[in-house]
Amino acid sequence: MAGLFDSLTLRETELPNRLMVSPMCQYSVEDRDGLATPWHHVHLGSRAVGGAGLVMAEATAVEPRGRITPEDLGIWSAEHADALTDTTAFVKSQGAVPGIQLAHAGRKASKSRPWEGSEPLQPEEGGYEVVAPTEEPWPYEAEAPPTKKLDTDEVAGIVDSFRDAAEHALEAGFEVAEVHGAHGYLLHEFLSPVTNDRDDEYGGSFENRARLIREVTEAVRDVWPDGKPVFVRLSGTDWFDDRDSWTVEQSARLADVLYEAGADLVDVSSGGIAPNSYPDWAGPNYQLALAEHVREHAESDIRVGTVGGITSAEQGEAILRNGRADLAIVGREFLRDPYFGLHAADELGDLEDEMIPDQYLRGFHERL
């Protein structure tokens, strides 16, 4: 089996290693216009310098009302693409592959940043329209503006927004596009019976609830070059045992649907459909069993990535060497240590001169 620092080829795109920086919201747009700033450039660029094979930009809104907060990154225009071109070029110059997560927040949109309380924003506070599969709002403790139910015709506009965003992402220089279908955001809201009780072609049966994410994946694949991969992030489970909800068995079934729609890899996370919808026992590798289930039970050749609680080189290496996933996706450890990739390669004995920027060689040369 491949190890953490073996390459991974998806279509015609080669990842230099199997260590991916998870998309992590920075909430750092300065003028609430969705445009990337120097913070985004340094945040993403430093992880490429630090040895990650794939650097995935945060959940990037496909339309203004798709932002979680007004400070979220956007990719709904050519101007947004232009603001990211220097960043993708720099990531590539460091030998890494730049990716972007295309997202719509659905009923979890229009709230303040986490360090400001994640409270719903009223219009006078800069809030904006919130849309979802139904009129049921996210269950805030504070009073929230109304949530608008998307009618059947309006759902087609969501698909168009993802398609247009993918075109802009390509213009910006990204090599991997990831559709965000997890964590209680819009596409996950359509998937889960917890948030979808529609009676049109986007509700009810598994096929109907999966229709939107399938159509979005097809739309992104339609504009994404044949040689470049498309990922989809899924919540492997809603973590509910006492009600009808999204399950890992459905995730494995969906993986095959997405493969037929043009996806090359599913990035298996979990939870987010409701407040506190995560297990209280969560620890290292707590989501790995979900990814492993999808990998074992999907009938297609779709690849699988795992995320959640990966904090050490040995841990990531074991996941891959034991054939439990194809890609190790690391989030918080890359926040603590932007150079986690180089440090992990060093620890595993896989660090080579060409992996280290020339400017940093003197920091490692005694061990080479």
Coordinates of C-alpha atoms in Angstrom, one line a residue:
M1 CA 0.0 0.0 0.0
A2 CA 1.1 3.6 -0.6
G3 CA 2.4 5.7 2.2
L4 CA 1.8 9.3 3.2
F5 CA 4.6 10.6 0.9
D6 CA 3.9 8.5 -2.1
S7 CA 2.3 10.4 -5.0
L8 CA -1.4 10.0 -6.0
T9 CA -2.5 10.5 -9.6
L10 CA -6.1 11.4 -10.2
R11 CA -7.0 11.7 -13.9
E12 CA -3.9 13.6 -15.3
T13 CA -3.2 15.4 -12.1
E14 CA -0.4 14.2 -9.8
L15 CA -0.4 15.0 -6.2
P16 CA 3.2 14.9 -4.9
N17 CA 2.1 13.2 -1.7
R18 CA -1.2 12.1 0.0
L19 CA -1.4 14.9 2.5
M20 CA -4.1 17.4 1.9
V21 CA -4.8 20.6 3.8
S22 CA -8.5 20.5 4.8
P23 CA -10.6 23.5 3.7
M24 CA -10.8 25.7 6.8
C25 CA -12.8 28.9 6.8
Q26 CA -10.7 32.0 7.7
Y27 CA -13.5 34.6 7.9
S28 CA -11.0 37.2 6.8
V29 CA -12.4 39.1 3.9
E30 CA -11.9 42.7 4.7
D31 CA -14.7 44.6 2.9
R32 CA -17.4 41.9 3.0
D33 CA -17.1 41.6 -0.8
G34 CA -15.8 38.0 -1.0
L35 CA -12.4 39.0 -2.4
A36 CA -9.2 37.3 -1.2
T37 CA -6.8 39.3 0.9
P38 CA -3.1 38.9 1.8
W39 CA -4.2 36.8 4.7
H40 CA -5.6 34.1 2.3
H41 CA -2.4 34.3 0.2
V42 CA -0.1 33.7 3.2
H43 CA -2.4 31.1 4.8
L44 CA -2.6 28.9 1.7
G45 CA 0.9 29.7 0.5
S46 CA 2.6 28.8 3.8
R47 CA 1.0 25.3 3.8
A48 CA 2.4 24.7 0.3
V49 CA 5.8 25.8 1.5
G50 CA 5.2 23.5 4.5
G51 CA 5.0 20.3 2.4
A52 CA 1.3 19.6 1.8
G53 CA 0.6 17.9 -1.5
L54 CA -2.8 19.4 -2.0
V55 CA -3.7 22.8 -0.5
M56 CA -7.5 23.2 -0.4
A57 CA -8.9 26.7 -0.1
E58 CA -11.7 27.2 2.4
A59 CA -15.5 26.9 1.7
T60 CA -15.8 29.5 -1.0
A61 CA -19.2 30.8 -1.7
V62 CA -20.8 30.4 -5.1
E63 CA -23.1 33.3 -4.6
P64 CA -23.3 36.2 -2.1
R65 CA -26.1 34.6 -0.1
G66 CA -24.1 31.4 0.1
R67 CA -21.6 32.8 2.6
I68 CA -21.6 31.6 6.2
T69 CA -20.5 35.0 7.3
P70 CA -20.1 38.3 5.4
E71 CA -16.3 37.8 5.8
D72 CA -16.3 34.6 3.8
L73 CA -14.3 34.1 0.6
G74 CA -16.3 34.1 -2.7
I75 CA -15.8 32.9 -6.2
W76 CA -19.0 34.2 -8.0
S77 CA -17.2 36.6 -10.4
A78 CA -14.2 37.1 -12.5
E79 CA -13.0 39.7 -10.0
H80 CA -13.0 37.0 -7.3
A81 CA -10.9 34.8 -9.6
D82 CA -8.4 37.6 -10.3
A83 CA -7.9 38.0 -6.5
L84 CA -6.7 34.4 -6.2
T85 CA -4.5 34.0 -9.3
D86 CA -1.3 35.0 -7.5
T87 CA -2.1 32.6 -4.7
T88 CA -2.6 29.6 -7.0
A89 CA 0.5 30.4 -8.9
F90 CA 2.5 30.5 -5.7
V91 CA 1.1 27.2 -4.4
K92 CA 2.1 25.6 -7.7
S93 CA 5.6 27.1 -7.6
Q94 CA 6.2 25.3 -4.3
G95 CA 5.3 21.9 -5.9
A96 CA 1.8 21.6 -4.4
V97 CA -1.6 21.4 -6.1
P98 CA -4.1 24.2 -5.4
G99 CA -7.7 23.2 -4.8
I100 CA -10.9 25.1 -3.9
Q101 CA -14.0 24.0 -2.1
L102 CA -17.2 25.4 -3.8
A103 CA -19.9 26.0 -1.2
H104 CA -23.3 27.3 -0.3
A105 CA -24.2 27.7 3.3
G106 CA -27.9 27.3 3.0
R107 CA -29.8 27.8 6.3
K108 CA -26.5 28.3 8.1
A109 CA -25.7 31.5 6.2
S110 CA -25.7 35.1 7.3
K111 CA -24.2 34.9 10.8
S112 CA -21.4 36.5 12.6
R113 CA -17.9 35.0 12.8
P114 CA -17.2 32.3 15.4
W115 CA -15.2 34.6 17.6
E116 CA -18.1 37.1 17.4
G117 CA -20.6 34.5 18.6
S118 CA -21.9 32.9 15.3
E119 CA -25.2 34.7 15.9
P120 CA -27.7 35.4 13.1
L121 CA -27.3 38.7 11.4
Q122 CA -30.2 41.1 11.0
P123 CA -30.4 43.1 7.7
E124 CA -29.2 46.3 9.5
E125 CA -26.2 44.3 10.7
G126 CA -25.2 43.3 7.2
G127 CA -27.3 40.1 7.0
Y128 CA -28.6 38.8 3.8
E129 CA -31.2 36.4 2.5
V130 CA -31.1 32.8 3.8
V131 CA -32.3 29.9 1.6
A132 CA -32.8 26.2 2.3
P133 CA -34.8 23.2 1.3
T134 CA -37.6 24.2 3.7
E135 CA -38.6 27.2 5.7
E136 CA -37.3 25.7 8.9
P137 CA -34.4 27.9 10.1
W138 CA -31.2 26.8 11.8
P139 CA -32.2 26.5 15.5
Y140 CA -30.4 29.6 16.8
E141 CA -31.1 30.7 20.4
A142 CA -31.3 34.3 19.2
E143 CA -34.1 35.5 16.9
A144 CA -33.1 35.0 13.2
P145 CA -34.5 36.5 10.0
P146 CA -36.9 34.2 8.0
T147 CA -35.5 31.3 6.0
K148 CA -36.8 31.1 2.4
K149 CA -37.7 27.8 0.9
L150 CA -36.3 27.4 -2.5
D151 CA -39.0 26.5 -5.0
T152 CA -38.3 23.8 -7.7
D153 CA -37.4 26.3 -10.4
E154 CA -35.0 28.2 -8.0
V155 CA -33.0 25.0 -7.3
A156 CA -31.9 25.1 -11.0
G157 CA -30.3 28.5 -10.2
I158 CA -28.2 26.9 -7.4
V159 CA -26.8 24.4 -10.0
D160 CA -26.0 27.3 -12.3
S161 CA -24.2 29.1 -9.5
F162 CA -22.0 26.2 -8.8
R163 CA -21.3 25.8 -12.6
D164 CA -20.3 29.5 -12.9
A165 CA -18.2 29.3 -9.8
A166 CA -16.3 26.4 -11.1
E167 CA -15.5 28.3 -14.3
H168 CA -14.2 31.2 -12.2
A169 CA -12.2 28.8 -10.1
L170 CA -10.6 27.4 -13.2
E171 CA -9.8 31.0 -14.4
A172 CA -8.1 31.5 -11.0
G173 CA -5.7 28.6 -11.6
F174 CA -7.1 25.9 -9.3
E175 CA -6.4 22.3 -10.3
V176 CA -8.9 20.5 -8.0
A177 CA -12.6 21.5 -7.4
E178 CA -14.4 20.2 -4.4
V179 CA -18.1 20.3 -4.0
H180 CA -19.1 21.0 -0.4
G181 CA -21.9 18.5 0.5
A182 CA -21.3 18.2 4.2
H183 CA -21.7 19.9 7.6
G184 CA -25.3 21.0 7.4
Y185 CA -24.8 23.4 4.5
L186 CA -27.2 23.6 1.6
L187 CA -26.4 20.4 -0.3
H188 CA -26.3 18.4 2.9
E189 CA -29.6 19.9 3.9
F190 CA -31.1 18.5 0.7
L191 CA -29.5 15.1 1.4
S192 CA -30.7 14.6 5.0
P193 CA -34.2 13.7 6.0
V194 CA -33.5 15.8 9.1
T195 CA -33.8 19.0 7.0
N196 CA -35.6 17.9 3.8
D197 CA -39.3 17.0 3.9
R198 CA -40.0 18.3 0.4
D199 CA -42.6 16.7 -1.8
D200 CA -41.2 17.6 -5.2
E201 CA -38.4 15.9 -7.2
Y202 CA -35.8 17.1 -4.7
G203 CA -37.4 15.5 -1.6
G204 CA -38.6 12.1 -0.3
S205 CA -36.7 9.2 -1.8
F206 CA -32.9 8.8 -1.7
E207 CA -32.7 9.5 -5.4
N208 CA -34.7 12.7 -5.0
R209 CA -32.7 13.9 -2.0
A210 CA -29.5 13.2 -3.8
R211 CA -30.7 14.9 -7.0
L212 CA -29.2 18.3 -6.2
I213 CA -25.8 17.2 -5.3
R214 CA -25.7 14.9 -8.3
E215 CA -26.7 17.8 -10.6
V216 CA -24.2 20.1 -9.0
T217 CA -21.4 17.6 -9.4
E218 CA -22.4 17.0 -13.0
A219 CA -22.4 20.8 -13.6
V220 CA -18.9 21.2 -12.1
R221 CA -17.6 18.2 -14.0
D222 CA -19.0 19.7 -17.2
V223 CA -16.8 22.8 -17.0
W224 CA -13.8 21.3 -15.2
P225 CA -11.1 19.9 -17.6
D226 CA -11.1 16.2 -18.2
G227 CA -7.5 15.9 -16.8
K228 CA -8.3 17.6 -13.5
P229 CA -10.2 15.9 -10.6
V230 CA -13.4 16.8 -8.9
F231 CA -13.9 16.0 -5.2
V232 CA -17.0 16.0 -3.1
R233 CA -17.0 16.4 0.7
L234 CA -19.7 14.4 2.5
S235 CA -20.9 14.1 6.0
G236 CA -20.7 10.4 6.3
T237 CA -23.4 10.4 9.0
D238 CA -25.6 12.8 10.8
W239 CA -24.8 10.9 14.1
F240 CA -28.5 10.4 14.9
D241 CA -29.6 6.9 16.1
D242 CA -33.2 7.9 17.1
R243 CA -34.6 9.4 14.0
D244 CA -34.6 9.2 10.2
S245 CA -31.3 10.8 9.1
W246 CA -28.4 10.6 6.8
T247 CA -26.3 7.5 7.4
V248 CA -23.0 6.0 6.3
E249 CA -24.8 3.3 4.3
Q250 CA -26.4 6.1 2.3
S251 CA -23.0 7.8 1.9
A252 CA -21.5 4.7 0.3
R253 CA -24.5 4.5 -2.0
L254 CA -24.1 8.2 -2.8
A255 CA -20.4 7.8 -3.6
D256 CA -21.3 5.6 -6.6
V257 CA -23.9 8.1 -7.8
L258 CA -21.2 10.9 -7.5
Y259 CA -18.7 8.7 -9.4
E260 CA -21.1 8.4 -12.3
A261 CA -21.6 12.2 -12.1
G262 CA -17.9 12.7 -12.6
A263 CA -16.4 12.8 -9.1
D264 CA -13.0 11.2 -8.5
L265 CA -12.8 11.3 -4.7
V266 CA -15.2 11.7 -1.8
D267 CA -13.8 13.5 1.2
V268 CA -15.7 11.9 4.2
S269 CA -16.3 14.0 7.2
S270 CA -19.5 14.0 9.4
G271 CA -22.1 15.9 11.3
G272 CA -23.2 19.5 11.2
I273 CA -26.9 19.0 10.3
A274 CA -28.0 20.3 13.7
P275 CA -26.3 21.9 16.7
N276 CA -24.1 19.6 18.7
S277 CA -24.5 16.8 16.1
Y278 CA -21.1 15.3 16.8
P279 CA -20.3 12.4 19.2
D280 CA -19.0 13.5 22.6
W281 CA -16.4 10.8 22.4
A282 CA -14.7 12.2 19.2
G283 CA -11.0 11.7 19.3
P284 CA -8.1 10.8 16.9
N285 CA -9.4 9.1 13.7
Y286 CA -13.0 9.4 14.9
Q287 CA -14.3 9.7 11.3
L288 CA -12.0 7.1 9.8
A289 CA -14.4 4.2 10.1
L290 CA -16.9 6.2 8.0
A291 CA -14.4 6.7 5.2
E292 CA -13.4 3.1 5.5
H293 CA -17.0 2.0 5.2
V294 CA -17.5 4.1 2.1
R295 CA -14.3 2.8 0.6
E296 CA -15.2 -0.8 1.2
H297 CA -18.9 -0.7 0.2
A298 CA -18.9 1.7 -2.8
E299 CA -19.1 -0.5 -5.9
S300 CA -17.4 2.1 -8.2
D301 CA -13.7 3.0 -8.4
I302 CA -14.1 6.3 -6.5
R303 CA -11.2 7.2 -4.2
V304 CA -11.8 8.1 -0.6
G305 CA -10.2 10.7 1.7
T306 CA -10.5 10.8 5.5
V307 CA -10.4 13.8 7.8
G308 CA -10.7 14.4 11.5
G309 CA -8.2 14.2 14.4
I310 CA -5.1 13.4 12.3
T311 CA -2.3 15.0 14.2
S312 CA 0.9 13.0 13.6
A313 CA 3.0 11.6 10.8
E314 CA 2.7 8.0 12.1
Q315 CA -1.1 8.3 12.3
G316 CA -1.4 9.5 8.7
E317 CA 1.1 6.9 7.5
A318 CA -0.8 4.0 9.2
I319 CA -4.1 5.1 7.7
L320 CA -2.7 4.8 4.2
R321 CA -0.4 1.8 4.6
N322 CA -3.3 -0.1 6.0
G323 CA -5.4 0.7 3.0
R324 CA -8.1 2.5 5.0
A325 CA -8.2 5.6 2.8
D326 CA -6.4 7.1 -0.2
L327 CA -5.8 10.6 1.1
A328 CA -5.1 11.9 4.6
I329 CA -6.8 15.3 5.1
V330 CA -5.4 17.4 7.9
G331 CA -7.0 20.5 9.4
R332 CA -6.3 21.8 12.8
E333 CA -2.7 20.3 12.9
F334 CA -1.9 22.5 9.9
L335 CA -3.3 25.5 11.8
R336 CA -0.9 24.7 14.7
D337 CA 2.0 23.9 12.4
P338 CA 2.0 25.3 8.8
Y339 CA 5.1 23.1 8.1
F340 CA 3.5 19.9 9.3
G341 CA 4.2 18.3 5.9
L342 CA 7.9 18.8 6.1
H343 CA 8.0 17.8 9.8
A344 CA 6.0 14.6 9.0
A345 CA 8.3 13.7 6.1
D346 CA 11.3 14.2 8.3
E347 CA 9.9 12.0 11.0
L348 CA 9.0 9.2 8.5
G349 CA 12.4 9.4 6.9
D350 CA 10.9 10.6 3.6
L351 CA 12.3 14.1 3.6
E352 CA 14.3 15.0 0.5
D353 CA 16.1 18.1 -0.6
E354 CA 13.7 19.0 -3.3
M355 CA 10.8 19.1 -0.9
I356 CA 12.4 21.9 1.1
P357 CA 12.4 25.5 -0.3
D358 CA 16.0 26.6 -0.9
Q359 CA 15.5 29.4 1.5
Y360 CA 14.8 26.9 4.3
L361 CA 17.5 24.3 3.6
R362 CA 19.8 25.5 6.3
G363 CA 17.0 24.8 8.8
F364 CA 17.1 21.1 7.8
H365 CA 20.5 20.4 6.4
E366 CA 22.0 18.9 9.5
R367 CA 19.5 16.0 9.2
L368 CA 19.9 15.4 5.4

